[in-house]
mmCIF file of C-alpha atoms in Angstrom:
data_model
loop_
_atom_site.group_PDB
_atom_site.id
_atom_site.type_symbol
_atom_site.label_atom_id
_atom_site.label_comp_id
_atom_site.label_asym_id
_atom_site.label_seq_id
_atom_site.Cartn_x
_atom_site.Cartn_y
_atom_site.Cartn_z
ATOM 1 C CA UNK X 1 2.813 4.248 -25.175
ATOM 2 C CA UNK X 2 0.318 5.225 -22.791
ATOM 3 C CA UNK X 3 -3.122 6.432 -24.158
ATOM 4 C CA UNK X 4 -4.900 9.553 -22.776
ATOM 5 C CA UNK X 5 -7.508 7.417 -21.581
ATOM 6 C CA UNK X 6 -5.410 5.338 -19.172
ATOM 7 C CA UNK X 7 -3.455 8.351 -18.117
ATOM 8 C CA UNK X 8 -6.509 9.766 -17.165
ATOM 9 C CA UNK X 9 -8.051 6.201 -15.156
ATOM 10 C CA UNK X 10 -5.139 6.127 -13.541
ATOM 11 C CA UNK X 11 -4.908 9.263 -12.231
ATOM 12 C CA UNK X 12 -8.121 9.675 -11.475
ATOM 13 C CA UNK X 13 -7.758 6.701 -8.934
ATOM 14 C CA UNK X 14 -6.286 9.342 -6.322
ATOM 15 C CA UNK X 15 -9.389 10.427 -5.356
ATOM 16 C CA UNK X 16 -11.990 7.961 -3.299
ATOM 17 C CA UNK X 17 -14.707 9.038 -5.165
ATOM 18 C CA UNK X 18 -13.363 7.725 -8.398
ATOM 19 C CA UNK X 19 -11.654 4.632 -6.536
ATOM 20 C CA UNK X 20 -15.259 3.580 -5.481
ATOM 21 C CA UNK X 21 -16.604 4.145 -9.031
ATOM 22 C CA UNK X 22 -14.428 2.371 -10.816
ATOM 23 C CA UNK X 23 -13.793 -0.312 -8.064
ATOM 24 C CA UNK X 24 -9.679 0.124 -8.506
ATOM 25 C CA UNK X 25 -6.842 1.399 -6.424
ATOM 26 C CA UNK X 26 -2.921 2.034 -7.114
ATOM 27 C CA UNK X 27 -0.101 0.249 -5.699
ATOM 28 C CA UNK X 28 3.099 1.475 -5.985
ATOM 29 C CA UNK X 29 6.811 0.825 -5.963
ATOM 30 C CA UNK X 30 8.817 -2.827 -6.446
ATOM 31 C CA UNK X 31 8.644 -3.633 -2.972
ATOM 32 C CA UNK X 32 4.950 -3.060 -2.563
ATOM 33 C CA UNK X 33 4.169 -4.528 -6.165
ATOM 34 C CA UNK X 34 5.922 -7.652 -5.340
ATOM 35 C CA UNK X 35 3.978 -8.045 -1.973
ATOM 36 C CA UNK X 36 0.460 -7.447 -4.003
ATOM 37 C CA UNK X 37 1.721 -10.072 -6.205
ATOM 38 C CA UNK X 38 2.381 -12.813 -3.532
ATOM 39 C CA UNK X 39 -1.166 -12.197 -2.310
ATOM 40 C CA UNK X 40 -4.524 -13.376 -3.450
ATOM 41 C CA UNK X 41 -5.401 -9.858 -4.335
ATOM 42 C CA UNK X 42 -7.089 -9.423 -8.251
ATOM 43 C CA UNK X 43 -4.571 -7.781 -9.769
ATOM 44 C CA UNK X 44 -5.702 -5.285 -13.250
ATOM 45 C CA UNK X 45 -2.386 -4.599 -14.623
ATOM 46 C CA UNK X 46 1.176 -4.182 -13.525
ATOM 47 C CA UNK X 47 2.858 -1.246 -15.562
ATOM 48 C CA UNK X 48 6.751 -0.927 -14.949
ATOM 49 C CA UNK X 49 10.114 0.528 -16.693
ATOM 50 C CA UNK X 50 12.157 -1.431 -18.889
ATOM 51 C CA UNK X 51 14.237 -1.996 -15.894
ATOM 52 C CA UNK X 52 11.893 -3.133 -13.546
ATOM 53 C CA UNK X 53 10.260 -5.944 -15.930
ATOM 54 C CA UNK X 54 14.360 -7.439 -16.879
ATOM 55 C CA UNK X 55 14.531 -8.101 -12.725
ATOM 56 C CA UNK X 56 10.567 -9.125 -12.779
ATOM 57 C CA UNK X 57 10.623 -11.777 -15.504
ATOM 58 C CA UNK X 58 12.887 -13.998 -13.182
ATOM 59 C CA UNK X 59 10.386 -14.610 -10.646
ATOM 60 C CA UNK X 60 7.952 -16.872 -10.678
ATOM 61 C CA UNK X 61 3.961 -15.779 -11.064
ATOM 62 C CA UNK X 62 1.239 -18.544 -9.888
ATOM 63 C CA UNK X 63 -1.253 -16.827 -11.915
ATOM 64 C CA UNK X 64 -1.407 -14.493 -15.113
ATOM 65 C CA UNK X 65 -0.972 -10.441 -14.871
ATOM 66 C CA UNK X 66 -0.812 -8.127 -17.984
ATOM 67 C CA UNK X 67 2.536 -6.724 -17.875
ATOM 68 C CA UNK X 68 3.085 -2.596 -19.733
ATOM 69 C CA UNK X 69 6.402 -1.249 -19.975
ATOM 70 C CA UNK X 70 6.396 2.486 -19.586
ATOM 71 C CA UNK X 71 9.026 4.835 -19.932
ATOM 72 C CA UNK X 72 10.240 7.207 -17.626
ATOM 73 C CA UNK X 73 8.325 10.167 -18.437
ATOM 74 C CA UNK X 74 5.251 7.849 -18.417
ATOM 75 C CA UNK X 75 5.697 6.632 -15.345
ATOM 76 C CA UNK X 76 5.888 10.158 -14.248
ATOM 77 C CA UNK X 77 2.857 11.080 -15.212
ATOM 78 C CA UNK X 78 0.974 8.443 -13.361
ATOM 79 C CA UNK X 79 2.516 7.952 -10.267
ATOM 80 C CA UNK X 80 1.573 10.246 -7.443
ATOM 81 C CA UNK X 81 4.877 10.055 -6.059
ATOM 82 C CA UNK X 82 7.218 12.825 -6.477
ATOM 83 C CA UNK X 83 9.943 10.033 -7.137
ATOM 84 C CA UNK X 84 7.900 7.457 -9.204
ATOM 85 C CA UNK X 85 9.790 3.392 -8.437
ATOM 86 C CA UNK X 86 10.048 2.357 -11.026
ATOM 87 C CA UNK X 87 5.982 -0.038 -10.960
ATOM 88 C CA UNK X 88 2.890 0.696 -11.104
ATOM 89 C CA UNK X 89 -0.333 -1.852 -10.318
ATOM 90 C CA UNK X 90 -3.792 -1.481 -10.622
ATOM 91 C CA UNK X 91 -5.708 -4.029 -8.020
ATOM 92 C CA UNK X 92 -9.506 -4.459 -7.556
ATOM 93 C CA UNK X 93 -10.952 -3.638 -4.448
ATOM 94 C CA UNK X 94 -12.371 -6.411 -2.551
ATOM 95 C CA UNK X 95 -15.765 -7.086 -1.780
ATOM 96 C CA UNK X 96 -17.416 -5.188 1.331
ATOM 97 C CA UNK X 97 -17.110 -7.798 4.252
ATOM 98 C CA UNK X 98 -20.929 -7.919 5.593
ATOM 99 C CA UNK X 99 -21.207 -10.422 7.996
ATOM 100 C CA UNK X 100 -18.456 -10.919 11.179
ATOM 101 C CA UNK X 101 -17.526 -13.478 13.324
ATOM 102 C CA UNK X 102 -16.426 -12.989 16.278
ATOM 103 C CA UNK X 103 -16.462 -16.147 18.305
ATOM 104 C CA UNK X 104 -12.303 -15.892 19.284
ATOM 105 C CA UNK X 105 -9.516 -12.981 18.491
ATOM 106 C CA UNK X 106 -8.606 -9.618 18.974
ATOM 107 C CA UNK X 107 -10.506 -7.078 16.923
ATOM 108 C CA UNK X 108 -9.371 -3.674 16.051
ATOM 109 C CA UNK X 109 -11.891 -1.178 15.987
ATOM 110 C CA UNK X 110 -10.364 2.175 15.046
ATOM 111 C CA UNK X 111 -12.658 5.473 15.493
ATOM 112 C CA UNK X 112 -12.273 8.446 12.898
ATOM 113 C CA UNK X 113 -8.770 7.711 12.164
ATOM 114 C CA UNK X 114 -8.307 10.691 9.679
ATOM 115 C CA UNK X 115 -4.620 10.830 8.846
ATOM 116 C CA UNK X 116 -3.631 8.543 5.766
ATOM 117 C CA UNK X 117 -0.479 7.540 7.580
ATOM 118 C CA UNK X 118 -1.447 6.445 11.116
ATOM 119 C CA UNK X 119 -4.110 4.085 9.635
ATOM 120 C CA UNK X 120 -1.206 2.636 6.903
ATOM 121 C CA UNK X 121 0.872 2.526 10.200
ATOM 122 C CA UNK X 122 -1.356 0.779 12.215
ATOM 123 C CA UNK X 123 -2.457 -1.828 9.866
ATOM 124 C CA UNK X 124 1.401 -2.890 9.805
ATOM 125 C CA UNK X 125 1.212 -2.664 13.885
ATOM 126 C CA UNK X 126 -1.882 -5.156 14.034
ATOM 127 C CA UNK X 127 -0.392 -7.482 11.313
ATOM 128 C CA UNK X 128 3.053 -7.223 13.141
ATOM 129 C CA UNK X 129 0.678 -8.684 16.954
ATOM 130 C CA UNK X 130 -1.281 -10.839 15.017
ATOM 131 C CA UNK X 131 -4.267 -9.122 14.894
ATOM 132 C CA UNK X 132 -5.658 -9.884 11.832
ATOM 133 C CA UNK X 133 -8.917 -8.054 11.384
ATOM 134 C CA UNK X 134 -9.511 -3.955 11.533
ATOM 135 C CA UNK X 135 -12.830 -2.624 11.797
ATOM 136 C CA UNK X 136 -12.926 1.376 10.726
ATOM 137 C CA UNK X 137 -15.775 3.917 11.527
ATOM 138 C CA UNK X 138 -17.291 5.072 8.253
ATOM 139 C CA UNK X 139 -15.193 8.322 8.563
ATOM 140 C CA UNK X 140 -12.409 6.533 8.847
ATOM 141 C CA UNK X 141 -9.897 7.102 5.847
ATOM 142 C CA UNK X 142 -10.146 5.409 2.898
ATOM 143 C CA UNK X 143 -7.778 1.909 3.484
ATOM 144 C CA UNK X 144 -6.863 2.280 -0.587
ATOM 145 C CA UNK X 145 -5.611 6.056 -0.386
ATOM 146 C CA UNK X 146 -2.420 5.634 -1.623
ATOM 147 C CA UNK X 147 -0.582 7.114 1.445
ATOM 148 C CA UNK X 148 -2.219 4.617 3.440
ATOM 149 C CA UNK X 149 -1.332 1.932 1.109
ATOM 150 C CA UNK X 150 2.224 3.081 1.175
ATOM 151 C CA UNK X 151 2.911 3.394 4.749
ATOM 152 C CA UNK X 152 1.065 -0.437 5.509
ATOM 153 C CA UNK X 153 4.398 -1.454 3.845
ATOM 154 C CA UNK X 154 2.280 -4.560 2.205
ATOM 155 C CA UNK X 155 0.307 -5.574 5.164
ATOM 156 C CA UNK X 156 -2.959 -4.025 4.080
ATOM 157 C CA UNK X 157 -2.757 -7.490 1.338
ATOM 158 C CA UNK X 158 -2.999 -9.655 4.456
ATOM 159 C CA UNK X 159 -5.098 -7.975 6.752
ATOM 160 C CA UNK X 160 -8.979 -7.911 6.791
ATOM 161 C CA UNK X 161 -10.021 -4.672 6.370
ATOM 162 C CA UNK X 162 -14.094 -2.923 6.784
ATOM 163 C CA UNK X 163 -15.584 -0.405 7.388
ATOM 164 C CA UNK X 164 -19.598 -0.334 9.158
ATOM 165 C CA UNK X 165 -20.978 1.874 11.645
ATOM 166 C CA UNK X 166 -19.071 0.949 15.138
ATOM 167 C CA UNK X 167 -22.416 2.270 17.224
ATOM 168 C CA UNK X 168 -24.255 -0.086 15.422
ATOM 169 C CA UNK X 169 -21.422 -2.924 15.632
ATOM 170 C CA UNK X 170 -20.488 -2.271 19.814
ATOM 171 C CA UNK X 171 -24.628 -2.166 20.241
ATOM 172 C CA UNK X 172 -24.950 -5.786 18.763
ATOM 173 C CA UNK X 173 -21.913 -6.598 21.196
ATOM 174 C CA UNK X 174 -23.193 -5.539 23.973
ATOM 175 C CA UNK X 175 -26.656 -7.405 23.559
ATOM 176 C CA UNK X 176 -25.017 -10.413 21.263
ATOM 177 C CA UNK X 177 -21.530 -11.414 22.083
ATOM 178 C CA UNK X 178 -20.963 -9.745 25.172
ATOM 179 C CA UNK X 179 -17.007 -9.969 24.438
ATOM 180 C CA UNK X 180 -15.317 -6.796 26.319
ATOM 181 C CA UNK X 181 -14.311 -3.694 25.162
ATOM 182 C CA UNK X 182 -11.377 -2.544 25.759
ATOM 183 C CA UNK X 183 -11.594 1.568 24.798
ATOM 184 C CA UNK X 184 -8.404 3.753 24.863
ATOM 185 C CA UNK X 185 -9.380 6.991 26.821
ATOM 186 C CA UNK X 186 -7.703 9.957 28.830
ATOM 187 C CA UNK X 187 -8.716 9.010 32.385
ATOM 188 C CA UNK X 188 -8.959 5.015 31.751
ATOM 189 C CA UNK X 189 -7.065 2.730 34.128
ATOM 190 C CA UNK X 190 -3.774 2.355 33.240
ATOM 191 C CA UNK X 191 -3.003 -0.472 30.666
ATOM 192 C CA UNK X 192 -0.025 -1.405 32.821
ATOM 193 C CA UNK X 193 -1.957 -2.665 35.813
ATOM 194 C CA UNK X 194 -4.708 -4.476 33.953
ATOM 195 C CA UNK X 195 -5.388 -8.412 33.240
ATOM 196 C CA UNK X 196 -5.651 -8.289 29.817
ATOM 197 C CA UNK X 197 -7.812 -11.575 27.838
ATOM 198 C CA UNK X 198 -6.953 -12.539 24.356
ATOM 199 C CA UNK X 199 -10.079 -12.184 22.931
ATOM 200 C CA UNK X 200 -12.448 -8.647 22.316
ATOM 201 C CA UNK X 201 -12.600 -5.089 20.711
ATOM 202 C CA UNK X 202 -9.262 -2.642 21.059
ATOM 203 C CA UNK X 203 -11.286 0.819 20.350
ATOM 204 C CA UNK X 204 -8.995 3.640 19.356
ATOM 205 C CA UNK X 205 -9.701 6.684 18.744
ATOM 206 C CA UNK X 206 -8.488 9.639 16.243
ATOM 207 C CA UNK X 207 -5.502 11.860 17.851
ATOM 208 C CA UNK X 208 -7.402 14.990 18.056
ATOM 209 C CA UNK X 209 -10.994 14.253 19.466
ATOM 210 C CA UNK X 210 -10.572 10.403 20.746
ATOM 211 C CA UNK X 211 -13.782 8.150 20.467
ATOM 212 C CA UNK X 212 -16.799 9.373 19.637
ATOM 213 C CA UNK X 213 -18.715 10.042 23.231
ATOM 214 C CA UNK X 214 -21.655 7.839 21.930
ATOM 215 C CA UNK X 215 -19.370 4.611 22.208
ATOM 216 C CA UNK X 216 -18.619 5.625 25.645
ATOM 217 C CA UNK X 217 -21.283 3.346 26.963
ATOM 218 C CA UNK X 218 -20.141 0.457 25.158
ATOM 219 C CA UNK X 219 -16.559 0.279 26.726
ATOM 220 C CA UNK X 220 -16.396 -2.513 29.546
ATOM 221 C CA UNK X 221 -12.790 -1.518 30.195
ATOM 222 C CA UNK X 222 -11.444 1.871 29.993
ATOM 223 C CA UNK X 223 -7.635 1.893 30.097
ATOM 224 C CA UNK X 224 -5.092 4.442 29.163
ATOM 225 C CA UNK X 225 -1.124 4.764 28.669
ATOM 226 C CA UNK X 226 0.186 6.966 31.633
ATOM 227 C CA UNK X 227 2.201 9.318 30.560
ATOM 228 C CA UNK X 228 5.663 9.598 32.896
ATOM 229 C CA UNK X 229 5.622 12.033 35.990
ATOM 230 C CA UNK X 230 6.294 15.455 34.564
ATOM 231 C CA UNK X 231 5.374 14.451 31.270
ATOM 232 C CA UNK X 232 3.856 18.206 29.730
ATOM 233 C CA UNK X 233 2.853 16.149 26.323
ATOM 234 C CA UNK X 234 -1.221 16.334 25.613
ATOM 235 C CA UNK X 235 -1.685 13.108 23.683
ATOM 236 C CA UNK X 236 0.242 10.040 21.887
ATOM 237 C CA UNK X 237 0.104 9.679 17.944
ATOM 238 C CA UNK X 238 -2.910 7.403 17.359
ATOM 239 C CA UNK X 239 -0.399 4.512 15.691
ATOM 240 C CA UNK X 240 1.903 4.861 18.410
ATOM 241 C CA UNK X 241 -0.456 4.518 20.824
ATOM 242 C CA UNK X 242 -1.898 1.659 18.946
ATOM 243 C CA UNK X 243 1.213 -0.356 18.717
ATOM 244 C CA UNK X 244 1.786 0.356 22.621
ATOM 245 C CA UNK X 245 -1.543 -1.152 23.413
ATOM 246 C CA UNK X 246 -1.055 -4.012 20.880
ATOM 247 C CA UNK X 247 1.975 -5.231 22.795
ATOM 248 C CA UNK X 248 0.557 -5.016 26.160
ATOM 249 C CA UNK X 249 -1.814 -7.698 24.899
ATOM 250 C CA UNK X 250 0.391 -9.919 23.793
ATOM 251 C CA UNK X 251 2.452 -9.641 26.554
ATOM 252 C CA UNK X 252 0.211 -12.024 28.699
#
C-alpha cells in the first residue's frame, strides 16, 4: 500500500517547481514505461497493477528497477491521467547539458514554445528527421511536463534536450561558428525555392507571437511556408510547421 508520503511526492511532481526540487519527473502508461526502460535513462521506481507486472516479468531488464504493485484505486490517485494505464515510473532528470558542439548537424532551436503538446510533438518530428538535438528558450515549456512527455510518444528518451538563452547562443554563432540560421518567419522566402545545407540552426518560433524580434538579426536565412492562393488561414500550428520544415531538409 501506498504511504501518504509517496502519494504526496508523486503528485507533487506535476508541477515544475517541485520537478526541479526534487530532480524527478513521471512517466506514464506501458507503452511509454517500456520505452524509458529500453533507454539509458535513471530510472527511481516503476509502480504498476497486478496486471501490468504478470506481462512485465517476461521481458528482459539489463539493469535493476524497484518494481511496486499498486492497486487500482492507487494508481488512481497518482496518475494525472483521467484514465490511469495501468504504470507508473519515476525517472531522474538528467544533468543540464552546458557545453555544445556544433561542428556538423541540424540543430533545433525552438523559441517560447508554450503549449505542452506542440513541444511533445515536435520532439517526435525531429527524432522522426534525424535531428537529434533541441535547443529551447528558457520560456520554453518544461520538456518533463507530463503532457509533453506523453505526446513525444518515447522520443524525448532519445533526444538531447536543453534549455539556455538562444540570444546568447545565436550571438556566439554569429561571431564563433558562423553556421547559418535558418529562422521561420511570415515574410521569409519561401522554403520551397531554397538550397537547403545539412548542417545549422532551424529557429521556430511559438504560434502566437513567432521569434522573439531580438533574434531577428541573427537569422542568415529567412524562409517561410506559403500558404496556397486564397488561403484566409493566419498561421500554421508550431509542430506542424516544424515537421513541414524538417522534411524540406531532408529532402535534399
Amino acid at each position: 500500500m501506498l504511504s501518504k508520503k509517496q502519494i504526496q511526492l508523486i503528485t507533487s511532481l506535476r508541477l515544475k517547481k517541485f520537478r526541479k526540487a526534487e530532480n524527478l519527473f513521471v512517466v506514464e502508461g506501458a507503452k511509454m514505461v517500456s520505452e524509458l526502460l529500453a533507454s539509458d535513462w535513471k530510472v527511481q521506481v516503476v509502480y504498476g497493477t497486478e496486471e501490468y507486472f504478470q506481462t512485465f516479468q517476461s521481458r528482459k531488464l539489463t539493469r535493476e528497477v524497484e518494481l511496486v504493485t499498486v492497486i487500482e484505486d492507487e494508481l488512481l490517485k497518482i496518475s494525472s491521467l483521467s484514465t490511469p494505464q495501468q504504470t507508473l515510473a519515476i525517472v531522474e532528470i538528467p544533468k543540464p547539458r552546458l557545453e555544445y558542439s556544433f561542428a556538423t548537424g541540424l540543430f533545433l532551436l525552438l523559441d517560447d514554445i508554450n503549449d505542452p503538446g506542440n513541444l511533445g510533438t515536435i520532439i517526435r518530428i525531429a527524432e522522426w528527421f534525424g535531428i537529434n538535438e533541441i535547443i529551447c528558450s528558457e520560456n520554453t515549456v518544461d520538456c518533463y511536463n507530463s503532457k509533453v512527455v506523453q505526446a513525444s510518444m518515447g522520443s524525448l528518451f532519445r533526444t538531447k534536450i536543453s534549455y539556455n538563452d538562444l540570444t546568447s547562443l545565436l550571438r556566439k554563432n554569429a561571431k564563433d561558428n558562423r553556421l547559418p540560421v535558418y529562422g521561420t518567419l511570415l515574410d521569409g522566402k519561401s522554403i520551397y525555392n531554397e538550397k537547403l545545407t545539412g548542417h545549422g540552426f532551424i529557429l521556430i518560433g511559438s504560434e502566437s507571437t513567432g521569434i522573439d524580434s531580438k533574434n531577428f538579426e541573427f537569422i542568415s536565412n529567412p524562409i517561410t511556408i506559403p500558404s496556397f492562393p486564397g488561403s484566409k488561414a493566419e498561421s500554421l500550428n508550431a509542430a506542424v510547421a516544424a515537421g513541414i520544415v524538417c522534411a524540406e531538409f531532408r529532402r535534399w
